């Protein structure tokens, strides 16, 4: 085996070794989830050299340079970094928005709306690049096929989902079969499969190239409102339902492999952590739960909120979990040790509907019905910045992959880009 080059992976931090074995070029990923601003680069490099045969003494200097770049990126994106300012206001739709998303480069974003369209935007200029028309009702779910981002998936209240070419605006496939509104849709990591969740109590799996249905997943007794593929191979999928349960599915099979029970109210969101070992769930019963994805057992229940828990997310390293609630707060918990509450974010005047970590994990972004979004220090819980100016409730927000931009979507029919 011969090492050819190092590739950096910023979020979560890691490196990919590109090497040659018997004339075939292969890749090997190495996670560096513990890398932070205090890490000793030479010590980290020594550990990798000791445990990885591809890393020889000859490439130690190159490895240390790569690790230094990763460390600087983490420090740059920390909670003491530069403040965001309003960069562009996208006068996006004639009716309120539903969801927004960046592509991986952060140069484009998409928005879905009650006006039955999805739009593609140039983040730098604020110009509309494409309008995807064809749905007969609200476009509720939107997303790219990461990391390539050469396809867009939309889910609609017209009981269908569609796959689009962002370059031409052409609809490549229409995913049919649901008897109720499609409220969740996602590509798998390879981009060859697409899944949908519906108010008809089912989820479905499709071939993303042909639009042909592969499996219909039945078992929930109420609406399926959230789903996610595991971030690695995409061979597992989780669904969350208003029946208060989470189901685990093997995408190679038609039957579910496990049911996670314990919540006393409707599920509001479900998420895998980075390595797919954990599942987090939020519920209108006022709690969030952490589950062992392999053993299908509940590891912890956190109930610090005094109202319904509306959203949940993990940081990229999978060490912390954040929740948001209609009690006007967000909270962060440790998920690698004793599940302690690490920080409480208070300051919003109305419910907090969305929460997400910055790529490096030093900040938390929240969206609220009080018409503002806020950026918080994840270590102290202090508010770093209030992103204000929208004239309506903010219900969707996201960081770009690089962490240098934020998008907020509001019921005032606009998106705002913050740089």
Short mmCIF file of C-alpha atoms in Angstrom, two decimals:
data_model
loop_
_atom_site.label_atom_id
_atom_site.label_comp_id
_atom_site.label_asym_id
_atom_site.label_seq_id
_atom_site.Cartn_x
_atom_site.Cartn_y
_atom_site.Cartn_z
CA UNK A 1 0.00 0.00 0.00
CA UNK A 2 1.18 3.50 -0.84
CA UNK A 3 -0.21 6.75 0.52
CA UNK A 4 -1.00 9.21 -2.26
CA UNK A 5 -2.38 12.24 -0.43
CA UNK A 6 -4.30 13.59 2.57
CA UNK A 7 -7.78 15.10 2.23
CA UNK A 8 -9.22 17.35 4.93
CA UNK A 9 -12.73 16.94 6.29
CA UNK A 10 -13.75 19.97 8.28
CA UNK A 11 -17.10 18.85 9.73
CA UNK A 12 -16.80 16.77 11.75
CA UNK A 13 -13.00 17.12 11.87
CA UNK A 14 -11.09 14.31 10.24
CA UNK A 15 -8.79 13.32 7.40
CA UNK A 16 -9.13 10.95 4.48
CA UNK A 17 -6.15 8.92 3.37
CA UNK A 18 -6.06 8.35 -0.38
CA UNK A 19 -3.84 5.34 -1.10
CA UNK A 20 -2.93 2.85 -3.79
CA UNK A 21 -3.41 -0.87 -3.16
CA UNK A 22 -2.70 -3.41 -5.92
CA UNK A 23 -3.17 -0.74 -8.58
CA UNK A 24 -6.53 0.42 -7.16
CA UNK A 25 -7.02 3.86 -5.58
CA UNK A 26 -8.85 3.62 -2.24
CA UNK A 27 -9.85 5.96 0.58
CA UNK A 28 -9.77 5.54 4.35
CA UNK A 29 -11.50 7.98 6.72
CA UNK A 30 -10.04 8.83 10.12
CA UNK A 31 -12.28 10.72 12.55
CA UNK A 32 -10.68 13.38 14.75
CA UNK A 33 -13.73 14.23 16.81
CA UNK A 34 -11.70 15.30 19.86
CA UNK A 35 -9.60 17.82 17.94
CA UNK A 36 -10.08 21.33 19.37
CA UNK A 37 -8.29 24.63 19.91
CA UNK A 38 -6.26 23.18 22.79
CA UNK A 39 -5.03 20.07 20.96
CA UNK A 40 -1.28 19.48 20.65
CA UNK A 41 -0.76 18.88 16.93
CA UNK A 42 2.50 16.94 17.33
CA UNK A 43 0.88 14.69 19.92
CA UNK A 44 -2.12 14.01 17.67
CA UNK A 45 0.20 13.31 14.73
CA UNK A 46 2.26 10.90 16.84
CA UNK A 47 -0.86 8.97 17.80
CA UNK A 48 -1.94 8.66 14.18
CA UNK A 49 1.57 7.62 13.10
CA UNK A 50 1.61 4.93 15.76
CA UNK A 51 -1.79 3.44 14.87
CA UNK A 52 -1.93 3.83 11.09
CA UNK A 53 0.47 1.92 8.84
CA UNK A 54 -0.12 4.29 5.90
CA UNK A 55 1.24 7.25 7.90
CA UNK A 56 5.00 6.90 7.74
CA UNK A 57 7.71 9.11 9.19
CA UNK A 58 8.23 10.65 5.75
CA UNK A 59 4.75 12.21 5.71
CA UNK A 60 4.69 13.37 9.35
CA UNK A 61 5.41 16.97 8.37
CA UNK A 62 2.60 17.01 5.81
CA UNK A 63 0.23 15.43 8.33
CA UNK A 64 1.02 18.08 10.93
CA UNK A 65 0.28 20.83 8.39
CA UNK A 66 -3.10 19.26 7.66
CA UNK A 67 -3.89 18.97 11.36
CA UNK A 68 -2.91 22.60 11.90
CA UNK A 69 -5.34 23.67 9.16
CA UNK A 70 -8.13 21.72 10.83
CA UNK A 71 -7.31 23.26 14.19
CA UNK A 72 -7.33 26.79 12.77
CA UNK A 73 -10.72 26.19 11.13
CA UNK A 74 -12.16 25.06 14.47
CA UNK A 75 -10.73 28.10 16.24
CA UNK A 76 -11.97 30.45 13.50
CA UNK A 77 -15.52 29.13 13.81
CA UNK A 78 -15.58 29.24 17.59
CA UNK A 79 -17.94 31.39 19.68
CA UNK A 80 -15.45 34.28 19.71
CA UNK A 81 -15.49 34.60 15.92
CA UNK A 82 -16.83 37.48 13.85
CA UNK A 83 -20.44 38.60 14.09
CA UNK A 84 -22.91 37.97 11.28
CA UNK A 85 -24.48 40.81 9.33
CA UNK A 86 -27.43 40.87 6.95
CA UNK A 87 -26.03 40.22 3.49
CA UNK A 88 -29.05 39.64 1.27
CA UNK A 89 -32.81 39.64 1.68
CA UNK A 90 -34.36 37.26 -0.83
CA UNK A 91 -37.89 38.38 -1.77
CA UNK A 92 -38.59 34.79 -2.39
CA UNK A 93 -42.25 33.88 -2.69
CA UNK A 94 -45.77 35.28 -2.86
CA UNK A 95 -46.80 33.15 0.13
CA UNK A 96 -45.00 32.13 3.35
CA UNK A 97 -41.98 29.84 3.23
CA UNK A 98 -41.83 26.34 4.67
CA UNK A 99 -38.18 25.24 4.60
CA UNK A 100 -34.75 26.28 3.35
CA UNK A 101 -31.39 24.58 2.75
CA UNK A 102 -27.85 25.39 1.56
CA UNK A 103 -25.88 23.27 -0.88
CA UNK A 104 -22.49 22.05 0.36
CA UNK A 105 -20.51 24.90 -1.15
CA UNK A 106 -22.79 27.51 0.43
CA UNK A 107 -23.05 29.26 -2.94
CA UNK A 108 -26.67 28.24 -3.55
CA UNK A 109 -29.75 27.78 -1.41
CA UNK A 110 -33.29 26.52 -1.98
CA UNK A 111 -36.60 27.55 -0.49
CA UNK A 112 -40.00 25.86 -0.40
CA UNK A 113 -43.27 27.71 -0.06
CA UNK A 114 -47.04 27.64 0.30
CA UNK A 115 -47.10 29.08 -3.23
CA UNK A 116 -46.45 25.52 -4.51
CA UNK A 117 -42.94 26.21 -5.79
CA UNK A 118 -39.33 25.61 -4.82
CA UNK A 119 -36.78 28.25 -5.80
CA UNK A 120 -33.00 28.07 -6.25
CA UNK A 121 -30.95 31.15 -5.31
CA UNK A 122 -27.44 32.45 -5.86
CA UNK A 123 -26.27 33.29 -2.33
CA UNK A 124 -23.63 35.77 -3.47
CA UNK A 125 -25.85 37.89 -5.73
CA UNK A 126 -29.27 37.14 -4.27
CA UNK A 127 -30.55 36.38 -7.77
CA UNK A 128 -33.15 33.70 -8.44
CA UNK A 129 -31.57 30.96 -10.55
CA UNK A 130 -34.51 28.61 -11.07
CA UNK A 131 -38.15 28.17 -10.08
CA UNK A 132 -39.32 24.56 -9.83
CA UNK A 133 -43.02 24.47 -10.64
CA UNK A 134 -45.21 21.39 -10.91
CA UNK A 135 -46.52 20.60 -7.45
CA UNK A 136 -50.24 21.15 -6.98
CA UNK A 137 -50.04 22.12 -3.31
CA UNK A 138 -47.65 23.39 -0.62
CA UNK A 139 -43.96 22.48 -1.09
CA UNK A 140 -43.12 21.55 2.48
CA UNK A 141 -39.80 19.70 2.42
CA UNK A 142 -36.70 20.64 0.39
CA UNK A 143 -33.18 19.24 0.24
CA UNK A 144 -30.06 18.58 -1.83
CA UNK A 145 -28.30 15.24 -2.40
CA UNK A 146 -25.18 15.85 -0.31
CA UNK A 147 -22.31 16.07 -1.00
CA UNK A 148 -22.69 16.28 -4.80
CA UNK A 149 -25.72 18.60 -4.72
CA UNK A 150 -26.67 18.02 -8.36
CA UNK A 151 -30.23 17.00 -7.48
CA UNK A 152 -33.01 18.61 -5.44
CA UNK A 153 -35.79 16.73 -3.63
CA UNK A 154 -39.12 18.35 -2.78
CA UNK A 155 -42.01 16.92 -0.77
CA UNK A 156 -45.50 18.37 -1.11
CA UNK A 157 -48.97 18.44 0.37
CA UNK A 158 -50.12 17.19 -3.06
CA UNK A 159 -49.12 13.71 -1.79
CA UNK A 160 -46.06 13.45 -4.02
CA UNK A 161 -42.34 14.21 -4.02
CA UNK A 162 -40.26 15.31 -7.00
CA UNK A 163 -36.59 15.12 -7.99
CA UNK A 164 -35.21 18.07 -9.97
CA UNK A 165 -32.10 18.98 -11.93
CA UNK A 166 -30.90 22.31 -10.45
CA UNK A 167 -29.02 23.23 -13.65
CA UNK A 168 -31.92 22.85 -16.09
CA UNK A 169 -34.93 23.09 -13.77
CA UNK A 170 -36.25 19.84 -15.25
CA UNK A 171 -38.32 17.46 -13.12
CA UNK A 172 -36.48 14.14 -13.42
CA UNK A 173 -38.90 11.97 -11.44
CA UNK A 174 -42.18 12.22 -9.56
CA UNK A 175 -42.45 9.95 -6.53
CA UNK A 176 -46.05 8.78 -6.25
CA UNK A 177 -47.98 6.44 -3.99
CA UNK A 178 -48.81 8.30 -0.79
CA UNK A 179 -52.45 8.91 0.15
CA UNK A 180 -51.61 11.86 2.41
CA UNK A 181 -49.41 14.96 2.46
CA UNK A 182 -45.64 14.38 2.15
CA UNK A 183 -44.05 16.29 5.05
CA UNK A 184 -40.55 14.76 5.14
CA UNK A 185 -38.17 13.81 2.32
CA UNK A 186 -34.46 13.04 2.12
CA UNK A 187 -31.80 11.53 -0.15
CA UNK A 188 -29.57 8.78 1.25
CA UNK A 189 -25.82 9.58 1.49
CA UNK A 190 -25.08 8.00 -1.90
CA UNK A 191 -27.91 9.88 -3.57
CA UNK A 192 -29.33 6.80 -5.29
CA UNK A 193 -32.31 6.47 -2.93
CA UNK A 194 -34.94 8.90 -1.69
CA UNK A 195 -37.31 8.46 1.25
CA UNK A 196 -40.55 10.21 2.11
CA UNK A 197 -42.71 10.45 5.22
CA UNK A 198 -46.42 11.16 4.99
CA UNK A 199 -49.55 12.04 6.89
CA UNK A 200 -50.95 8.71 5.62
CA UNK A 201 -48.97 6.99 8.44
CA UNK A 202 -46.37 5.49 6.09
CA UNK A 203 -42.87 6.12 4.80
CA UNK A 204 -41.70 5.09 1.35
CA UNK A 205 -38.36 4.33 -0.29
CA UNK A 206 -37.73 5.12 -3.97
CA UNK A 207 -35.05 4.65 -6.60
CA UNK A 208 -33.85 8.24 -7.04
CA UNK A 209 -32.92 7.67 -10.69
CA UNK A 210 -36.17 6.17 -11.91
CA UNK A 211 -38.68 7.29 -9.29
CA UNK A 212 -39.81 3.69 -8.83
CA UNK A 213 -41.09 2.73 -5.37
CA UNK A 214 -38.88 0.12 -3.66
CA UNK A 215 -40.55 -0.30 -0.26
CA UNK A 216 -43.58 1.06 1.55
CA UNK A 217 -42.99 1.13 5.30
CA UNK A 218 -46.17 0.54 7.30
CA UNK A 219 -46.36 0.15 11.06
CA UNK A 220 -46.97 3.60 12.49
CA UNK A 221 -50.52 4.28 13.66
CA UNK A 222 -50.35 8.04 13.04
CA UNK A 223 -48.68 10.61 10.80
CA UNK A 224 -44.96 10.15 9.95
CA UNK A 225 -43.55 13.65 10.36
CA UNK A 226 -39.76 13.10 10.47
CA UNK A 227 -37.23 10.74 8.92
CA UNK A 228 -33.50 10.44 8.42
CA UNK A 229 -31.06 8.04 6.78
CA UNK A 230 -28.04 7.06 8.83
CA UNK A 231 -25.26 9.48 7.80
CA UNK A 232 -22.75 6.78 6.88
CA UNK A 233 -23.92 3.97 4.62
CA UNK A 234 -27.58 4.94 4.43
CA UNK A 235 -28.68 1.34 4.97
CA UNK A 236 -30.71 2.29 8.02
CA UNK A 237 -33.47 4.83 8.37
CA UNK A 238 -35.44 6.22 11.31
CA UNK A 239 -38.95 7.64 11.27
CA UNK A 240 -40.75 9.62 13.95
CA UNK A 241 -44.52 9.69 14.24
CA UNK A 242 -47.38 11.41 15.98
CA UNK A 243 -48.10 7.98 17.49
CA UNK A 244 -45.26 8.71 19.96
CA UNK A 245 -42.86 6.07 18.60
CA UNK A 246 -39.68 5.95 16.51
CA UNK A 247 -39.18 3.13 14.01
CA UNK A 248 -35.87 1.81 12.68
CA UNK A 249 -35.78 0.35 9.19
CA UNK A 250 -33.21 -1.55 7.13
CA UNK A 251 -33.48 -0.07 3.64
CA UNK A 252 -32.69 -3.48 2.14
CA UNK A 253 -35.84 -4.94 3.75
CA UNK A 254 -39.54 -4.13 3.78
CA UNK A 255 -40.13 -4.68 7.51
CA UNK A 256 -38.96 -2.48 10.38
CA UNK A 257 -36.17 -3.78 12.56
CA UNK A 258 -37.06 -2.06 15.84
CA UNK A 259 -39.58 0.24 17.53
CA UNK A 260 -38.47 2.74 20.17
CA UNK A 261 -41.25 3.33 22.69
CA UNK A 262 -41.32 5.54 25.77
CA UNK A 263 -42.61 8.97 24.83
CA UNK A 264 -46.07 9.94 26.09
CA UNK A 265 -46.77 12.43 23.33
CA UNK A 266 -46.33 13.09 19.63
CA UNK A 267 -42.79 13.00 18.20
CA UNK A 268 -41.62 16.35 16.81
CA UNK A 269 -38.24 15.28 15.38
CA UNK A 270 -35.73 12.41 15.26
CA UNK A 271 -32.00 12.48 14.44
CA UNK A 272 -29.02 10.14 14.14
CA UNK A 273 -25.70 11.35 15.52
CA UNK A 274 -22.65 11.44 13.22
CA UNK A 275 -21.57 7.80 13.56
CA UNK A 276 -25.17 6.49 13.69
CA UNK A 277 -24.65 4.94 17.14
CA UNK A 278 -27.26 7.18 18.79
CA UNK A 279 -30.77 8.35 18.00
CA UNK A 280 -32.22 11.48 19.54
CA UNK A 281 -35.95 12.17 19.71
CA UNK A 282 -37.97 15.20 20.78
CA UNK A 283 -41.60 15.07 21.81
CA UNK A 284 -44.56 17.24 22.64
CA UNK A 285 -44.63 15.40 25.99
CA UNK A 286 -41.97 17.89 27.14
CA UNK A 287 -39.00 15.52 26.98
CA UNK A 288 -36.20 14.41 24.71
CA UNK A 289 -34.74 10.93 24.69
CA UNK A 290 -31.43 9.42 23.69
CA UNK A 291 -31.45 5.87 22.31
CA UNK A 292 -28.82 3.26 21.55
CA UNK A 293 -29.31 2.70 17.81
CA UNK A 294 -27.94 -0.85 17.88
CA UNK A 295 -29.53 -2.13 21.08
CA UNK A 296 -32.76 -0.14 20.55
CA UNK A 297 -32.71 0.82 24.22
CA UNK A 298 -33.32 4.17 25.91
CA UNK A 299 -30.11 5.55 27.40
CA UNK A 300 -31.49 8.75 28.90
CA UNK A 301 -34.55 10.96 29.18
CA UNK A 302 -34.03 14.70 29.61
CA UNK A 303 -36.94 16.81 30.78
CA UNK A 304 -35.54 20.23 31.65
CA UNK A 305 -38.04 22.09 29.47
CA UNK A 306 -41.34 23.26 30.93
CA UNK A 307 -43.18 22.98 27.61
CA UNK A 308 -43.33 20.93 24.43
CA UNK A 309 -39.96 20.04 22.89
CA UNK A 310 -40.18 21.10 19.25
CA UNK A 311 -36.78 20.24 17.78
CA UNK A 312 -33.59 18.29 18.45
CA UNK A 313 -30.13 18.08 16.88
CA UNK A 314 -26.62 16.72 17.52
CA UNK A 315 -23.37 18.56 17.02
CA UNK A 316 -21.16 17.22 14.22
CA UNK A 317 -18.92 15.32 16.62
CA UNK A 318 -21.91 13.63 18.27
CA UNK A 319 -20.89 14.74 21.75
CA UNK A 320 -23.76 17.09 22.50
CA UNK A 321 -27.47 17.28 21.82
CA UNK A 322 -29.55 20.46 21.66
CA UNK A 323 -33.29 20.88 22.12
CA UNK A 324 -35.75 23.73 21.64
CA UNK A 325 -39.16 24.29 23.16
CA UNK A 326 -42.29 26.40 23.27
CA UNK A 327 -41.09 27.46 26.73
CA UNK A 328 -38.97 30.02 24.79
CA UNK A 329 -35.65 28.32 25.55
CA UNK A 330 -33.05 25.97 24.08
CA UNK A 331 -30.87 23.54 26.03
CA UNK A 332 -27.68 21.57 25.43
CA UNK A 333 -26.90 18.16 26.91
CA UNK A 334 -23.80 15.96 27.10
CA UNK A 335 -24.45 12.66 25.30
CA UNK A 336 -21.04 11.03 25.69
CA UNK A 337 -20.80 10.82 29.47
CA UNK A 338 -23.51 11.38 32.07
CA UNK A 339 -26.14 13.19 29.94
CA UNK A 340 -25.79 16.34 32.04
CA UNK A 341 -27.42 19.61 31.05
CA UNK A 342 -24.54 21.80 29.88
CA UNK A 343 -26.21 25.11 28.99
CA UNK A 344 -29.60 26.83 28.91
CA UNK A 345 -30.31 29.49 26.29
CA UNK A 346 -32.96 31.97 27.49
CA UNK A 347 -33.91 35.24 25.83
CA UNK A 348 -36.48 34.52 23.12
CA UNK A 349 -39.94 35.92 23.88
CA UNK A 350 -41.88 33.20 22.06
CA UNK A 351 -41.48 29.53 21.15
CA UNK A 352 -38.17 28.29 19.69
CA UNK A 353 -39.08 26.05 16.77
CA UNK A 354 -35.66 25.25 15.29
CA UNK A 355 -32.17 24.65 16.68
CA UNK A 356 -28.85 23.77 14.99
CA UNK A 357 -25.16 23.74 15.91
CA UNK A 358 -22.54 25.61 13.94
CA UNK A 359 -20.32 23.18 12.00
CA UNK A 360 -17.46 23.57 14.49
CA UNK A 361 -19.87 23.30 17.42
CA UNK A 362 -18.94 26.51 19.23
CA UNK A 363 -22.26 28.21 18.51
CA UNK A 364 -25.93 27.30 18.52
CA UNK A 365 -28.46 28.88 16.16
CA UNK A 366 -32.12 29.19 17.17
CA UNK A 367 -35.21 30.36 15.26
CA UNK A 368 -38.23 31.74 17.06
CA UNK A 369 -41.78 32.91 16.61
CA UNK A 370 -40.66 36.24 18.12
CA UNK A 371 -39.37 37.16 14.61
CA UNK A 372 -35.72 36.77 15.55
CA UNK A 373 -32.95 34.19 15.31
CA UNK A 374 -30.15 34.10 17.86
CA UNK A 375 -26.57 32.85 17.98
CA UNK A 376 -25.44 31.45 21.34
CA UNK A 377 -22.16 30.39 22.94
CA UNK A 378 -22.57 26.64 23.49
CA UNK A 379 -20.22 26.61 26.49
CA UNK A 380 -21.76 29.43 28.51
CA UNK A 381 -25.30 29.68 27.14
CA UNK A 382 -24.77 33.42 26.56
CA UNK A 383 -26.41 35.10 23.57
CA UNK A 384 -23.71 36.31 21.18
CA UNK A 385 -25.96 37.99 18.63
CA UNK A 386 -29.64 38.62 17.82
CA UNK A 387 -30.48 38.36 14.11
CA UNK A 388 -33.47 40.67 13.77
CA UNK A 389 -35.35 42.34 10.94
CA UNK A 390 -37.88 39.76 9.76
CA UNK A 391 -41.50 40.90 9.93
CA UNK A 392 -42.91 37.46 10.66
CA UNK A 393 -42.24 34.27 12.60
CA UNK A 394 -38.91 32.57 11.78
CA UNK A 395 -39.45 28.83 11.58
CA UNK A 396 -36.43 27.56 9.64
CA UNK A 397 -32.71 28.34 9.80
CA UNK A 398 -29.43 26.72 8.83
CA UNK A 399 -25.67 27.19 8.80
CA UNK A 400 -23.69 26.73 5.62
CA UNK A 401 -21.26 23.80 5.65
CA UNK A 402 -18.31 26.17 6.05
CA UNK A 403 -20.02 27.96 8.94
CA UNK A 404 -19.56 31.38 7.35
CA UNK A 405 -23.20 31.98 6.43
CA UNK A 406 -26.65 31.59 7.98
CA UNK A 407 -30.02 31.45 6.27
CA UNK A 408 -33.29 32.30 8.02
CA UNK A 409 -36.79 31.80 6.59
CA UNK A 410 -39.86 33.63 7.77
CA UNK A 411 -43.60 33.85 7.38
CA UNK A 412 -42.99 37.34 5.96
CA UNK A 413 -42.34 35.50 2.62
CA UNK A 414 -38.60 36.22 2.66
CA UNK A 415 -35.28 34.53 3.35
CA UNK A 416 -32.31 36.39 4.73
CA UNK A 417 -28.67 35.51 4.18
CA UNK A 418 -26.30 36.48 7.00
CA UNK A 419 -22.54 36.50 6.38
#
